[in-house]
């Protein structure tokens, strides 16, 4: 998108695409896999007014991102399921960062529509410019799932 006004001079471009594949033989009863990949590019350029000095300046923002996700789900025995996978995102440009999120979990049937579920996730956020915003954490959740 371009704005031809000289006092604004705004240019904006955004592109993205996603590829996704899922494999679920026999409806995913024994095995299911999902793979996703996304790519995005964003460029913004606009003329701004700096309030302190009342002068004009260019504000330029650039982001190039890549995102990937893989999930594997296994039907083990009589409704017991095990899953694992993870996500990864990297960006470059004005705010470069890396983000990782592996996970694993299981589902145990307790009755006809009742299940016990437990999952582990690891979150790793790395801002390449501002290290004080980095964080890493392990999260374990457990609960009851009811299907109606």
mmCIF file of C-alpha atoms in Angstrom:
data_model
loop_
_atom_site.group_PDB
_atom_site.id
_atom_site.type_symbol
_atom_site.label_atom_id
_atom_site.label_comp_id
_atom_site.label_asym_id
_atom_site.label_seq_id
_atom_site.Cartn_x
_atom_site.Cartn_y
_atom_site.Cartn_z
ATOM 1 C CA UNK A 1 0.000 0.000 0.000
ATOM 2 C CA UNK A 2 1.253 3.468 -0.850
ATOM 3 C CA UNK A 3 -0.110 6.833 0.161
ATOM 4 C CA UNK A 4 0.928 9.578 -2.249
ATOM 5 C CA UNK A 5 0.436 12.488 0.148
ATOM 6 C CA UNK A 6 3.750 14.286 0.634
ATOM 7 C CA UNK A 7 3.054 15.212 4.265
ATOM 8 C CA UNK A 8 2.530 11.517 5.143
ATOM 9 C CA UNK A 9 4.523 9.571 2.528
ATOM 10 C CA UNK A 10 3.268 6.224 3.859
ATOM 11 C CA UNK A 11 4.449 2.937 2.309
ATOM 12 C CA UNK A 12 3.346 -0.454 3.651
ATOM 13 C CA UNK A 13 3.977 -3.966 2.311
ATOM 14 C CA UNK A 14 3.036 -7.266 3.916
ATOM 15 C CA UNK A 15 3.488 -10.723 2.417
ATOM 16 C CA UNK A 16 2.897 -14.130 3.890
ATOM 17 C CA UNK A 17 2.304 -17.742 3.040
ATOM 18 C CA UNK A 18 1.681 -20.954 4.940
ATOM 19 C CA UNK A 19 2.201 -24.616 4.078
ATOM 20 C CA UNK A 20 0.517 -27.282 6.134
ATOM 21 C CA UNK A 21 0.346 -31.062 5.968
ATOM 22 C CA UNK A 22 -1.523 -33.576 8.111
ATOM 23 C CA UNK A 23 -1.212 -37.343 7.977
ATOM 24 C CA UNK A 24 -3.815 -39.400 9.845
ATOM 25 C CA UNK A 25 -4.021 -42.998 8.605
ATOM 26 C CA UNK A 26 -7.303 -44.688 9.552
ATOM 27 C CA UNK A 27 -8.631 -41.427 10.981
ATOM 28 C CA UNK A 28 -5.672 -40.995 13.331
ATOM 29 C CA UNK A 29 -6.618 -43.963 15.479
ATOM 30 C CA UNK A 30 -2.981 -45.107 15.887
ATOM 31 C CA UNK A 31 -0.922 -42.207 14.513
ATOM 32 C CA UNK A 32 -1.351 -38.616 13.428
ATOM 33 C CA UNK A 33 1.242 -36.020 12.352
ATOM 34 C CA UNK A 34 0.843 -32.333 11.577
ATOM 35 C CA UNK A 35 3.530 -30.115 10.057
ATOM 36 C CA UNK A 36 3.123 -26.368 9.475
ATOM 37 C CA UNK A 37 5.426 -23.668 8.116
ATOM 38 C CA UNK A 38 4.685 -19.953 7.740
ATOM 39 C CA UNK A 39 6.781 -17.139 6.302
ATOM 40 C CA UNK A 40 5.911 -13.485 6.634
ATOM 41 C CA UNK A 41 7.501 -10.185 5.633
ATOM 42 C CA UNK A 42 6.318 -6.765 6.754
ATOM 43 C CA UNK A 43 7.766 -3.389 5.750
ATOM 44 C CA UNK A 44 6.406 -0.043 6.905
ATOM 45 C CA UNK A 45 7.787 3.411 6.155
ATOM 46 C CA UNK A 46 5.990 6.587 7.272
ATOM 47 C CA UNK A 47 6.894 10.195 7.864
ATOM 48 C CA UNK A 48 6.430 11.183 11.532
ATOM 49 C CA UNK A 49 6.611 14.365 13.557
ATOM 50 C CA UNK A 50 8.958 14.359 16.576
ATOM 51 C CA UNK A 51 7.011 16.290 19.282
ATOM 52 C CA UNK A 52 10.057 17.568 21.204
ATOM 53 C CA UNK A 53 11.658 19.297 18.224
ATOM 54 C CA UNK A 54 8.692 19.581 15.813
ATOM 55 C CA UNK A 55 10.874 18.115 13.067
ATOM 56 C CA UNK A 56 9.948 15.369 10.640
ATOM 57 C CA UNK A 57 11.660 11.997 10.475
ATOM 58 C CA UNK A 58 11.156 8.636 8.776
ATOM 59 C CA UNK A 59 9.801 5.787 10.903
ATOM 60 C CA UNK A 60 10.858 2.507 9.311
ATOM 61 C CA UNK A 61 9.737 -0.904 10.590
ATOM 62 C CA UNK A 62 10.888 -4.191 9.045
ATOM 63 C CA UNK A 63 10.021 -7.709 10.167
ATOM 64 C CA UNK A 64 10.832 -10.994 8.442
ATOM 65 C CA UNK A 65 9.450 -13.999 10.285
ATOM 66 C CA UNK A 66 9.537 -17.778 10.007
ATOM 67 C CA UNK A 67 7.314 -20.133 12.016
ATOM 68 C CA UNK A 68 7.370 -23.920 12.144
ATOM 69 C CA UNK A 69 5.267 -26.428 14.046
ATOM 70 C CA UNK A 70 5.358 -30.229 14.323
ATOM 71 C CA UNK A 71 2.929 -32.379 16.312
ATOM 72 C CA UNK A 72 2.998 -36.170 16.555
ATOM 73 C CA UNK A 73 0.189 -38.092 18.239
ATOM 74 C CA UNK A 74 0.290 -41.831 18.952
ATOM 75 C CA UNK A 75 -2.577 -44.095 19.959
ATOM 76 C CA UNK A 76 -0.821 -46.598 22.237
ATOM 77 C CA UNK A 77 -3.378 -48.924 23.812
ATOM 78 C CA UNK A 78 -7.145 -48.759 24.479
ATOM 79 C CA UNK A 79 -7.502 -45.002 24.289
ATOM 80 C CA UNK A 80 -4.136 -44.176 25.882
ATOM 81 C CA UNK A 81 -2.467 -41.518 23.711
ATOM 82 C CA UNK A 82 0.987 -39.959 23.737
ATOM 83 C CA UNK A 83 1.857 -36.740 21.903
ATOM 84 C CA UNK A 84 4.978 -34.691 21.352
ATOM 85 C CA UNK A 85 6.180 -31.908 19.143
ATOM 86 C CA UNK A 86 7.104 -28.297 19.198
ATOM 87 C CA UNK A 87 6.999 -24.854 17.668
ATOM 88 C CA UNK A 88 9.763 -22.490 16.635
ATOM 89 C CA UNK A 89 9.617 -18.878 15.508
ATOM 90 C CA UNK A 90 12.446 -16.618 14.404
ATOM 91 C CA UNK A 91 12.262 -13.026 13.269
ATOM 92 C CA UNK A 92 14.774 -10.564 11.895
ATOM 93 C CA UNK A 93 14.455 -6.865 11.265
ATOM 94 C CA UNK A 94 13.789 -4.134 13.832
ATOM 95 C CA UNK A 95 12.934 -6.564 16.689
ATOM 96 C CA UNK A 96 14.831 -9.829 16.050
ATOM 97 C CA UNK A 97 13.865 -12.705 18.329
ATOM 98 C CA UNK A 98 13.742 -16.490 18.704
ATOM 99 C CA UNK A 99 10.922 -18.430 20.343
ATOM 100 C CA UNK A 100 10.886 -22.186 21.026
ATOM 101 C CA UNK A 101 8.121 -24.288 22.549
ATOM 102 C CA UNK A 102 8.629 -28.075 22.678
ATOM 103 C CA UNK A 103 5.900 -30.146 24.336
ATOM 104 C CA UNK A 104 4.960 -33.698 25.283
ATOM 105 C CA UNK A 105 1.946 -35.188 26.995
ATOM 106 C CA UNK A 106 -0.375 -38.118 27.418
ATOM 107 C CA UNK A 107 -4.062 -38.879 27.723
ATOM 108 C CA UNK A 108 -5.369 -41.790 29.812
ATOM 109 C CA UNK A 109 -9.009 -42.900 29.597
ATOM 110 C CA UNK A 110 -10.711 -43.153 33.005
ATOM 111 C CA UNK A 111 -14.159 -43.994 31.709
ATOM 112 C CA UNK A 112 -16.246 -43.761 28.581
ATOM 113 C CA UNK A 113 -16.061 -39.932 28.337
ATOM 114 C CA UNK A 114 -13.572 -39.096 31.082
ATOM 115 C CA UNK A 115 -9.791 -38.769 30.641
ATOM 116 C CA UNK A 116 -6.747 -37.856 32.696
ATOM 117 C CA UNK A 117 -4.374 -35.553 30.830
ATOM 118 C CA UNK A 118 -0.848 -34.394 31.636
ATOM 119 C CA UNK A 119 1.353 -32.166 29.514
ATOM 120 C CA UNK A 120 4.832 -30.606 29.688
ATOM 121 C CA UNK A 121 5.746 -27.466 27.752
ATOM 122 C CA UNK A 122 8.957 -25.481 27.666
ATOM 123 C CA UNK A 123 8.863 -21.813 26.719
ATOM 124 C CA UNK A 124 12.053 -20.121 25.523
ATOM 125 C CA UNK A 125 11.798 -16.505 24.378
ATOM 126 C CA UNK A 126 14.987 -14.754 23.285
ATOM 127 C CA UNK A 127 14.865 -11.107 22.262
ATOM 128 C CA UNK A 128 18.151 -10.516 20.420
ATOM 129 C CA UNK A 129 18.088 -6.777 21.155
ATOM 130 C CA UNK A 130 16.722 -6.519 24.703
ATOM 131 C CA UNK A 131 18.049 -9.412 26.814
ATOM 132 C CA UNK A 132 16.068 -8.278 29.887
ATOM 133 C CA UNK A 133 12.905 -9.459 28.079
ATOM 134 C CA UNK A 134 14.226 -13.031 27.684
ATOM 135 C CA UNK A 135 12.495 -15.796 29.595
ATOM 136 C CA UNK A 136 12.586 -19.564 29.906
ATOM 137 C CA UNK A 137 10.130 -21.677 31.855
ATOM 138 C CA UNK A 138 8.974 -25.275 32.208
ATOM 139 C CA UNK A 139 5.218 -25.736 32.630
ATOM 140 C CA UNK A 140 3.553 -28.986 33.691
ATOM 141 C CA UNK A 141 -0.218 -29.198 33.642
ATOM 142 C CA UNK A 142 -2.508 -32.005 34.713
ATOM 143 C CA UNK A 143 -6.261 -32.291 34.702
ATOM 144 C CA UNK A 144 -9.450 -34.108 33.897
ATOM 145 C CA UNK A 145 -10.999 -33.922 30.433
ATOM 146 C CA UNK A 146 -14.683 -34.596 29.981
ATOM 147 C CA UNK A 147 -16.121 -35.199 26.504
ATOM 148 C CA UNK A 148 -19.826 -34.821 25.883
#
